[in-house]
Tab-separated table of C-alpha atoms and ligand atoms in Angstrom:
chain	number	residue	atom	x	y	z
R	1	UNK	CA	-24.919	4.349	-5.243
R	2	UNK	CA	-23.016	7.578	-4.561
R	3	UNK	CA	-19.538	7.504	-3.011
R	4	UNK	CA	-17.591	10.498	-1.700
R	5	UNK	CA	-13.952	10.188	-2.728
R	6	UNK	CA	-11.415	12.635	-1.299
R	7	UNK	CA	-8.688	13.118	-3.902
R	8	UNK	CA	-5.139	14.129	-3.033
R	9	UNK	CA	-3.504	14.625	-6.410
R	10	UNK	CA	-0.289	15.791	-4.748
R	11	UNK	CA	2.945	16.671	-6.505
R	12	UNK	CA	5.122	15.542	-9.412
R	13	UNK	CA	3.324	12.887	-11.466
R	14	UNK	CA	0.512	12.800	-8.853
R	15	UNK	CA	-2.036	14.870	-10.816
R	16	UNK	CA	-1.389	12.893	-14.043
R	17	UNK	CA	-1.815	9.441	-12.519
R	18	UNK	CA	-4.810	10.458	-10.380
R	19	UNK	CA	-6.587	11.813	-13.487
R	20	UNK	CA	-6.294	8.394	-15.117
R	21	UNK	CA	-7.574	6.664	-11.975
R	22	UNK	CA	-10.620	8.966	-11.978
R	23	UNK	CA	-11.173	8.148	-15.652
R	24	UNK	CA	-11.240	4.433	-14.836
R	25	UNK	CA	-13.466	4.951	-11.773
R	26	UNK	CA	-15.913	6.908	-13.920
R	27	UNK	CA	-15.973	4.030	-16.415
R	28	UNK	CA	-16.759	1.690	-13.491
R	29	UNK	CA	-19.504	4.087	-12.368
R	30	UNK	CA	-21.047	4.161	-15.870
R	31	UNK	CA	-21.001	0.374	-16.210
R	32	UNK	CA	-22.219	-0.571	-12.737
R	33	UNK	CA	-24.500	2.394	-11.978
R	34	UNK	CA	-22.476	4.229	-9.305
R	35	UNK	CA	-21.473	7.835	-8.959
R	36	UNK	CA	-18.108	8.853	-7.554
R	37	UNK	CA	-18.072	12.433	-6.255
R	38	UNK	CA	-14.548	13.819	-5.993
R	39	UNK	CA	-13.382	16.439	-3.496
R	40	UNK	CA	-9.887	17.798	-4.123
R	41	UNK	CA	-7.746	17.910	-0.976
R	42	UNK	CA	-4.415	19.721	-0.915
R	43	UNK	CA	-1.465	17.971	0.697
R	44	UNK	CA	2.318	17.980	0.385
R	45	UNK	CA	4.069	20.548	-1.781
R	46	UNK	CA	0.790	21.612	-3.408
R	47	UNK	CA	-0.508	22.614	0.032
R	48	UNK	CA	2.766	24.308	1.035
R	49	UNK	CA	2.555	26.493	-2.077
R	50	UNK	CA	-0.959	27.655	-1.175
R	51	UNK	CA	-1.112	27.535	2.648
R	52	UNK	CA	2.522	27.387	3.761
R	53	UNK	CA	1.950	24.026	5.507
R	54	UNK	CA	1.808	20.479	4.057
R	55	UNK	CA	-1.628	19.702	5.535
R	56	UNK	CA	-4.280	22.025	6.967
R	57	UNK	CA	-7.012	21.216	9.495
R	58	UNK	CA	-9.567	21.853	6.706
R	59	UNK	CA	-7.839	19.219	4.569
R	60	UNK	CA	-8.059	16.689	7.438
R	61	UNK	CA	-11.734	17.566	7.876
R	62	UNK	CA	-12.385	17.047	4.159
R	63	UNK	CA	-10.629	13.662	4.320
R	64	UNK	CA	-12.709	12.627	7.347
R	65	UNK	CA	-15.901	13.615	5.544
R	66	UNK	CA	-15.020	11.375	2.574
R	67	UNK	CA	-15.883	7.671	2.325
R	68	UNK	CA	-12.272	7.046	1.261
R	69	UNK	CA	-9.274	9.003	-0.010
R	70	UNK	CA	-7.440	8.321	-3.242
R	71	UNK	CA	-3.965	9.788	-3.441
R	72	UNK	CA	-1.327	10.246	-6.132
R	73	UNK	CA	1.954	11.008	-4.453
R	74	UNK	CA	3.551	13.907	-2.651
R	75	UNK	CA	7.015	15.422	-2.528
R	76	UNK	CA	9.508	16.953	-4.920
R	77	UNK	CA	13.131	16.582	-5.864
R	78	UNK	CA	14.713	16.432	-2.422
R	79	UNK	CA	17.940	18.116	-3.554
R	80	UNK	CA	16.576	20.977	-5.652
R	81	UNK	CA	13.015	21.706	-4.486
R	82	UNK	CA	12.605	24.718	-2.137
R	83	UNK	CA	10.167	22.588	-0.060
R	84	UNK	CA	13.220	20.776	1.360
R	85	UNK	CA	14.759	23.982	2.675
R	86	UNK	CA	11.847	24.194	5.165
R	87	UNK	CA	12.038	22.715	8.691
R	88	UNK	CA	11.232	18.932	8.660
R	89	UNK	CA	7.729	19.381	10.113
R	90	UNK	CA	6.795	21.729	7.241
R	91	UNK	CA	8.090	19.537	4.404
R	92	UNK	CA	5.728	17.605	2.083
R	93	UNK	CA	6.156	14.190	3.787
R	94	UNK	CA	5.093	15.639	7.160
R	95	UNK	CA	1.614	15.952	5.653
R	96	UNK	CA	1.481	12.214	5.034
R	97	UNK	CA	2.532	11.312	8.578
R	98	UNK	CA	0.010	13.791	9.953
R	99	UNK	CA	-2.918	12.479	7.920
R	100	UNK	CA	-2.081	8.849	8.832
R	101	UNK	CA	-2.133	9.823	12.492
R	102	UNK	CA	-5.265	11.986	12.233
R	103	UNK	CA	-7.183	9.182	10.533
R	104	UNK	CA	-5.726	6.429	12.761
R	105	UNK	CA	-4.516	4.422	9.771
R	106	UNK	CA	-2.914	1.485	11.580
R	107	UNK	CA	-3.066	-1.173	8.846
R	108	UNK	CA	-0.976	-0.967	5.715
R	109	UNK	CA	-1.794	-3.329	2.865
R	110	UNK	CA	0.700	-3.693	0.039
R	111	UNK	CA	-0.006	-6.191	-2.699
R	112	UNK	CA	2.945	-7.662	-4.565
R	113	UNK	CA	1.637	-9.067	-7.803
R	114	UNK	CA	3.707	-10.415	-10.659
R	115	UNK	CA	1.681	-10.610	-13.869
R	116	UNK	CA	2.816	-13.318	-16.232
R	117	UNK	CA	3.131	-10.692	-18.997
R	118	UNK	CA	5.753	-8.832	-16.904
R	119	UNK	CA	7.813	-11.861	-15.910
R	120	UNK	CA	10.821	-10.340	-17.677
R	121	UNK	CA	11.039	-7.633	-14.978
R	122	UNK	CA	11.241	-10.188	-12.135
R	123	UNK	CA	14.773	-10.983	-10.961
R	124	UNK	CA	13.825	-14.553	-9.954
R	125	UNK	CA	14.291	-17.668	-12.093
R	126	UNK	CA	11.471	-18.825	-14.395
R	127	UNK	CA	10.907	-22.064	-12.501
R	128	UNK	CA	10.408	-20.071	-9.268
R	129	UNK	CA	8.013	-17.580	-10.845
R	130	UNK	CA	5.804	-20.051	-12.711
R	131	UNK	CA	2.748	-18.100	-13.905
R	132	UNK	CA	3.474	-15.205	-11.538
R	133	UNK	CA	2.375	-14.592	-7.947
R	134	UNK	CA	-0.161	-12.529	-6.059
R	135	UNK	CA	0.250	-11.773	-2.361
R	136	UNK	CA	-0.385	-8.912	0.029
R	137	UNK	CA	1.722	-7.781	2.968
R	138	UNK	CA	-0.472	-6.623	5.849
R	139	UNK	CA	1.806	-4.486	8.011
R	140	UNK	CA	0.984	-2.927	11.397
R	141	UNK	CA	1.759	0.759	10.918
R	142	UNK	CA	1.453	2.650	14.199
R	143	UNK	CA	3.118	0.478	16.877
R	144	UNK	CA	6.219	-1.586	17.580
R	145	UNK	CA	9.832	-0.535	17.411
R	146	UNK	CA	9.259	2.662	15.400
R	147	UNK	CA	6.928	4.092	18.041
R	148	UNK	CA	8.443	2.660	21.233
R	149	UNK	CA	10.570	4.557	23.729
R	150	UNK	CA	14.110	5.244	22.633
R	151	UNK	CA	17.134	6.942	24.105
R	152	UNK	CA	20.882	7.204	23.849
R	153	UNK	CA	22.878	7.418	27.068
R	154	UNK	CA	26.512	7.418	28.049
R	155	UNK	CA	27.557	4.787	30.575
R	156	UNK	CA	31.146	4.832	31.852
R	157	UNK	CA	32.208	6.864	28.821
R	158	UNK	CA	30.524	4.458	26.368
R	159	UNK	CA	27.536	5.490	24.273
R	160	UNK	CA	24.581	3.126	24.494
R	161	UNK	CA	21.290	3.308	22.538
R	162	UNK	CA	17.921	1.749	23.418
R	163	UNK	CA	14.854	1.184	21.255
R	164	UNK	CA	11.842	-0.611	22.668
R	165	UNK	CA	9.460	-2.865	20.799
R	166	UNK	CA	6.056	-2.875	22.478
R	167	UNK	CA	2.658	-4.120	21.394
R	168	UNK	CA	-0.441	-4.542	23.475
R	169	UNK	CA	-2.934	-7.267	22.687
R	170	UNK	CA	-5.510	-4.799	21.336
R	171	UNK	CA	-3.070	-3.409	18.768
R	172	UNK	CA	-2.302	-6.949	17.625
R	173	UNK	CA	-5.948	-8.045	17.579
R	174	UNK	CA	-7.159	-5.188	15.376
R	175	UNK	CA	-4.486	-5.731	12.712
R	176	UNK	CA	-4.970	-9.509	12.840
R	177	UNK	CA	-8.718	-9.054	12.279
R	178	UNK	CA	-7.939	-6.818	9.299
R	179	UNK	CA	-5.543	-9.452	7.916
R	180	UNK	CA	-8.051	-12.298	8.228
R	181	UNK	CA	-10.839	-10.128	6.775
R	182	UNK	CA	-8.699	-9.450	3.715
R	183	UNK	CA	-7.771	-13.129	3.395
R	184	UNK	CA	-11.526	-13.898	3.292
R	185	UNK	CA	-11.757	-11.664	0.207
R	186	UNK	CA	-8.756	-13.400	-1.394
R	187	UNK	CA	-7.425	-16.977	-1.266
R	188	UNK	CA	-8.155	-17.527	2.439
R	189	UNK	CA	-4.603	-18.103	3.623
R	190	UNK	CA	-2.742	-16.100	6.300
R	191	UNK	CA	0.959	-16.427	7.084
R	192	UNK	CA	1.607	-14.642	10.371
R	193	UNK	CA	5.247	-13.605	10.593
R	194	UNK	CA	7.062	-13.094	13.889
R	195	UNK	CA	10.244	-13.898	15.789
R	196	UNK	CA	8.545	-15.878	18.545
R	197	UNK	CA	11.656	-17.979	19.217
R	198	UNK	CA	13.306	-14.845	20.661
R	199	UNK	CA	10.923	-11.926	21.284
R	200	UNK	CA	8.197	-11.602	23.920
R	201	UNK	CA	6.303	-9.192	21.674
R	202	UNK	CA	6.259	-11.928	19.010
R	203	UNK	CA	5.017	-14.550	21.482
R	204	UNK	CA	2.118	-12.252	22.370
R	205	UNK	CA	1.590	-11.620	18.642
R	206	UNK	CA	1.353	-15.372	18.016
R	207	UNK	CA	-1.062	-15.939	20.932
R	208	UNK	CA	-3.449	-13.184	19.813
R	209	UNK	CA	-3.316	-14.243	16.144
R	210	UNK	CA	-4.251	-17.785	17.215
R	211	UNK	CA	-7.268	-16.410	19.109
R	212	UNK	CA	-8.387	-14.327	16.124
R	213	UNK	CA	-7.897	-17.271	13.746
R	214	UNK	CA	-10.590	-19.229	15.641
R	215	UNK	CA	-13.184	-16.762	14.303
R	216	UNK	CA	-12.143	-17.518	10.713
R	217	UNK	CA	-12.473	-21.306	10.305
R	218	UNK	CA	-12.377	-20.984	6.497
R	219	UNK	CA	-8.937	-19.361	6.561
R	220	UNK	CA	-5.856	-21.585	6.620
R	221	UNK	CA	-3.195	-19.983	8.751
R	222	UNK	CA	0.388	-20.669	9.674
R	223	UNK	CA	3.149	-18.996	11.667
R	224	UNK	CA	6.507	-18.298	10.078
R	225	UNK	CA	9.659	-16.831	11.576
R	226	UNK	CA	10.683	-13.589	9.905
R	227	UNK	CA	14.119	-14.828	8.804
R	228	UNK	CA	12.527	-17.836	7.140
R	229	UNK	CA	9.913	-15.577	5.504
R	230	UNK	CA	12.658	-13.409	3.988
R	231	UNK	CA	14.085	-16.569	2.390
R	232	UNK	CA	10.741	-17.997	1.308
R	233	UNK	CA	9.850	-14.754	-0.528
R	234	UNK	CA	12.629	-15.411	-3.012
R	235	UNK	CA	12.544	-19.216	-2.849
R	236	UNK	CA	8.826	-19.771	-3.352
R	237	UNK	CA	6.780	-16.530	-3.481
R	238	UNK	CA	3.780	-18.383	-4.890
R	239	UNK	CA	3.064	-19.980	-1.473
R	240	UNK	CA	1.835	-16.659	0.002
R	241	UNK	CA	-1.604	-15.057	0.035
R	242	UNK	CA	-1.705	-12.672	3.049
R	243	UNK	CA	1.457	-12.063	5.072
R	244	UNK	CA	0.439	-10.557	8.422
R	245	UNK	CA	3.188	-8.907	10.420
R	246	UNK	CA	4.297	-6.152	12.767
R	247	UNK	CA	5.669	-2.766	11.790
R	248	UNK	CA	9.406	-3.277	11.291
R	249	UNK	CA	9.199	-6.799	9.841
R	250	UNK	CA	6.510	-5.506	7.454
R	251	UNK	CA	8.621	-2.534	6.441
R	252	UNK	CA	11.448	-4.806	5.350
R	253	UNK	CA	9.394	-7.674	3.894
R	254	UNK	CA	7.116	-5.393	1.856
R	255	UNK	CA	10.125	-3.798	0.156
R	256	UNK	CA	11.561	-7.234	-0.536
R	257	UNK	CA	8.234	-8.449	-1.938
R	258	UNK	CA	7.867	-5.407	-4.190
R	259	UNK	CA	11.414	-5.758	-5.488
R	260	UNK	CA	10.768	-9.315	-6.615
R	261	UNK	CA	7.964	-8.014	-8.861
R	262	UNK	CA	10.488	-5.637	-10.473
R	263	UNK	CA	7.873	-3.030	-11.558
R	264	UNK	CA	7.493	-0.018	-9.274
R	265	UNK	CA	4.801	1.574	-11.466
R	266	UNK	CA	2.455	-1.395	-10.873
R	267	UNK	CA	2.338	-1.571	-7.056
R	268	UNK	CA	-0.689	-0.285	-5.164
R	269	UNK	CA	-1.229	0.206	-1.427
R	270	UNK	CA	-3.883	0.978	1.156
R	271	UNK	CA	-3.754	2.290	4.712
R	272	UNK	CA	-6.832	1.378	6.737
R	273	UNK	CA	-8.355	2.085	10.148
R	274	UNK	CA	-11.035	0.239	12.133
R	275	UNK	CA	-13.863	1.577	9.967
R	276	UNK	CA	-14.376	1.063	6.257
R	277	UNK	CA	-12.310	4.193	5.591
R	278	UNK	CA	-8.970	3.912	3.818
R	279	UNK	CA	-6.269	6.009	2.157
R	280	UNK	CA	-5.284	4.470	-1.181
R	281	UNK	CA	-2.056	5.358	-2.977
R	282	UNK	CA	0.593	3.850	-5.243
R	283	UNK	CA	3.691	2.472	-3.498
R	284	UNK	CA	5.972	4.688	-5.558
R	285	UNK	CA	6.811	8.354	-5.016
R	286	UNK	CA	6.040	11.497	-7.016
R	287	UNK	CA	8.763	10.822	-9.639
R	288	UNK	CA	9.644	14.510	-10.189
R	289	UNK	CA	12.139	13.441	-12.881
R	290	UNK	CA	9.301	12.481	-15.242
R	291	UNK	CA	6.532	14.851	-14.049
R	292	UNK	CA	4.548	16.649	-16.768
R	293	UNK	CA	5.892	14.411	-19.569
R	294	UNK	CA	2.838	12.143	-19.874
R	295	UNK	CA	5.028	9.041	-19.537
R	296	UNK	CA	4.245	7.954	-15.948
R	297	UNK	CA	2.655	4.566	-15.421
R	298	UNK	CA	-0.793	5.167	-13.874
R	299	UNK	CA	-1.487	1.468	-13.167
R	300	UNK	CA	-0.347	1.462	-9.503
R	301	UNK	CA	-2.794	4.287	-8.778
R	302	UNK	CA	-5.568	2.609	-10.763
R	303	UNK	CA	-5.001	-0.640	-8.850
R	304	UNK	CA	-5.104	1.407	-5.620
R	305	UNK	CA	-8.521	2.672	-6.742
R	306	UNK	CA	-9.530	-0.987	-7.248
R	307	UNK	CA	-8.510	-1.674	-3.639
R	308	UNK	CA	-10.683	1.259	-2.580
R	309	UNK	CA	-13.652	-0.304	-4.386
R	310	UNK	CA	-13.007	-3.645	-2.694
R	311	UNK	CA	-12.114	-2.626	0.854
R	312	UNK	CA	-13.931	0.664	1.496
R	313	UNK	CA	-17.004	0.255	-0.730
R	314	UNK	CA	-17.418	-3.563	-0.745
R	315	UNK	CA	-17.630	-3.491	-4.557
R	316	UNK	CA	-15.794	-6.733	-5.352
R	317	UNK	CA	-17.199	-7.210	-8.848
R	318	UNK	CA	-16.227	-3.656	-9.767
R	319	UNK	CA	-12.720	-4.144	-8.294
R	320	UNK	CA	-12.380	-7.363	-10.313
R	321	UNK	CA	-13.358	-5.418	-13.451
R	322	UNK	CA	-10.501	-2.948	-12.893
R	323	UNK	CA	-7.962	-5.687	-12.148
R	324	UNK	CA	-9.082	-7.687	-15.185
R	325	UNK	CA	-8.804	-4.569	-17.375
R	326	UNK	CA	-5.156	-4.252	-16.275
R	327	UNK	CA	-4.516	-7.904	-17.173
R	328	UNK	CA	-6.222	-7.420	-20.577
R	329	UNK	CA	-4.244	-4.292	-21.420
R	330	UNK	CA	-0.983	-6.078	-20.598
R	331	UNK	CA	-2.040	-9.150	-22.572
R	332	UNK	CA	-2.882	-6.861	-25.528
R	333	UNK	CA	0.730	-5.703	-25.470
R	334	UNK	CA	0.352	-2.089	-24.271
R	335	UNK	CA	3.092	-0.768	-21.991
R	336	UNK	CA	4.198	2.536	-20.500
R	337	UNK	CA	7.908	3.208	-20.895
R	338	UNK	CA	8.888	1.862	-17.424
R	339	UNK	CA	7.587	-1.641	-18.281
R	340	UNK	CA	8.280	-1.544	-22.029
R	341	UNK	CA	9.484	-4.792	-23.594
R	342	UNK	CA	10.367	-5.997	-27.115
R	343	UNK	CA	7.359	-6.394	-29.398
R	344	UNK	CA	5.033	-4.296	-27.203
R	345	UNK	CA	3.281	-0.994	-28.027
R	346	UNK	CA	4.478	1.986	-25.970
R	347	UNK	CA	1.777	4.377	-24.758
R	348	UNK	CA	1.689	7.468	-22.546
R	349	UNK	CA	-0.012	7.942	-19.194
R	350	UNK	CA	-3.308	9.273	-20.587
R	351	UNK	CA	-3.527	6.643	-23.337
R	352	UNK	CA	-2.998	3.897	-20.754
R	353	UNK	CA	-5.936	5.355	-18.791
R	354	UNK	CA	-8.087	5.388	-21.957
R	355	UNK	CA	-7.219	1.771	-22.780
R	356	UNK	CA	-8.089	0.629	-19.260
R	357	UNK	CA	-11.352	2.593	-19.170
R	358	UNK	CA	-12.358	1.021	-22.513
R	359	UNK	CA	-11.802	-2.460	-21.071
R	360	UNK	CA	-14.009	-1.980	-17.987
W	401	NAD	P1	10.034	7.648	-6.825
W	401	NAD	O1	9.250	6.412	-6.545
W	401	NAD	O2	9.261	8.884	-7.008
W	401	NAD	O3	10.914	7.428	-8.141
W	401	NAD	C1	11.917	6.404	-8.263
W	401	NAD	C2	12.136	6.093	-9.766
W	401	NAD	O4	10.984	5.371	-10.249
W	401	NAD	C3	12.245	7.355	-10.626
W	401	NAD	O5	13.154	7.092	-11.656
W	401	NAD	C4	10.858	7.519	-11.221
W	401	NAD	O6	10.841	8.166	-12.468
W	401	NAD	C5	10.379	6.071	-11.327
W	401	NAD	N1	8.911	5.978	-11.147
W	401	NAD	C6	8.219	6.084	-9.981
W	401	NAD	N2	6.912	5.967	-10.201
W	401	NAD	C7	6.756	5.766	-11.523
W	401	NAD	C8	5.639	5.587	-12.369
W	401	NAD	N3	4.382	5.563	-11.902
W	401	NAD	N4	5.847	5.419	-13.690
W	401	NAD	C9	7.087	5.399	-14.200
W	401	NAD	N5	8.196	5.573	-13.448
W	401	NAD	C10	8.025	5.760	-12.129
W	401	NAD	O7	11.082	7.781	-5.631
W	401	NAD	P2	12.080	8.988	-5.291
W	401	NAD	O8	12.668	9.554	-6.535
W	401	NAD	O9	12.964	8.438	-4.247
W	401	NAD	O10	11.172	10.098	-4.597
W	401	NAD	C11	10.642	11.210	-5.271
W	401	NAD	C12	9.761	12.003	-4.317
W	401	NAD	O11	8.627	11.191	-3.939
W	401	NAD	C13	10.454	12.396	-3.007
W	401	NAD	O12	10.057	13.698	-2.675
W	401	NAD	C14	9.923	11.394	-2.012
W	401	NAD	O13	9.946	11.901	-0.690
W	401	NAD	C15	8.516	11.222	-2.513
W	401	NAD	N6	7.850	9.979	-2.072
W	401	NAD	C16	6.544	10.086	-1.727
W	401	NAD	C17	5.845	8.954	-1.343
W	401	NAD	C18	4.388	9.101	-0.961
W	401	NAD	O14	3.772	10.100	-1.313
W	401	NAD	N7	3.810	8.147	-0.280
W	401	NAD	C19	6.468	7.701	-1.328
W	401	NAD	C20	7.816	7.622	-1.729
W	401	NAD	C21	8.505	8.777	-2.109
């Protein structure tokens, strides 16, 4: 089958890591009989340099016409790049916020996987890690505290600030459905995280999640308070499969979960809407400090491409092939410099792409 992939190479290491992801996708296409057609879309600094803005209407149109978008990363060195002398709404990151809004990407999925070969990078004790862990954080991305009404007022000479945390049941239902759908493609367990002992928004969250859970009898689900979840992530990360949570809790927990893996160059992510469409990108930034040196780790982007195969194209076997290739390459002892360990063979960005493509 043919799939239209919008490609935002972006800035810094973006073009290097995206090239390797395309190499691996093409190997998947050759093995399984698919064709991936790539359309380059300018965003971030690359778009500012050409159009003077970080995202044009034509770029949004091209993204909407794609079946999914694969992205490297955008942005430059925030202290030295001339992009950061522009007003905030014309800087590279404004492009990302704009595309998320234009495509209604309300669900953010961030896997936190610790491969047994990379256990050395994990700050947790061996007995906690066991053979590694594999979870995803499903975070609501367009509601809650970050989008609620806020103001700062002065009352009797004292400054007072308000932020409001609102969710309606439809916003909760659509992210819960996404979370349970993803659990069905994984180990069929959902941990819904809230603060229902205190917050009304969390009590509504819990009620709606319980309703949605009834449609997924195969999925085991539980509720967990967010403070307990923060502890459990370091106490017993292996208990989790899908953590489903609202915007701010997800922001904090996903950073905590990625830190316990210890390897920023390995972490993929997806932002999804109600259709099959998704924007797939590594969790890391554009790493301007190592751009153009052929030393960046392309694996996070390649694993993001695997998520695209699984979630947007329903190609589970193909996604498995990519994820297994990553495991094989690590087991064979190949490492980019960021995950290098004693006794391993250090390779550059393009060689890592070659090795993965060979193992598809
Ligand atoms: P960063 O993630 O780019 O880099 C942090 C450190 O990790 C650097 O030392 C970098 O060399 C290293 N690193 C990151 N990815 C790597 C990889 N694949 N392989 C090897 N090493 C890697 O974070 P930063 O330095 O804070 O930000 C740099 C730029 O990226 C900024 O302009 C920032 O705004 C942007 N950014 C973009 C996104 C995005 O596009 N979604 C996300 C985060 C940051």
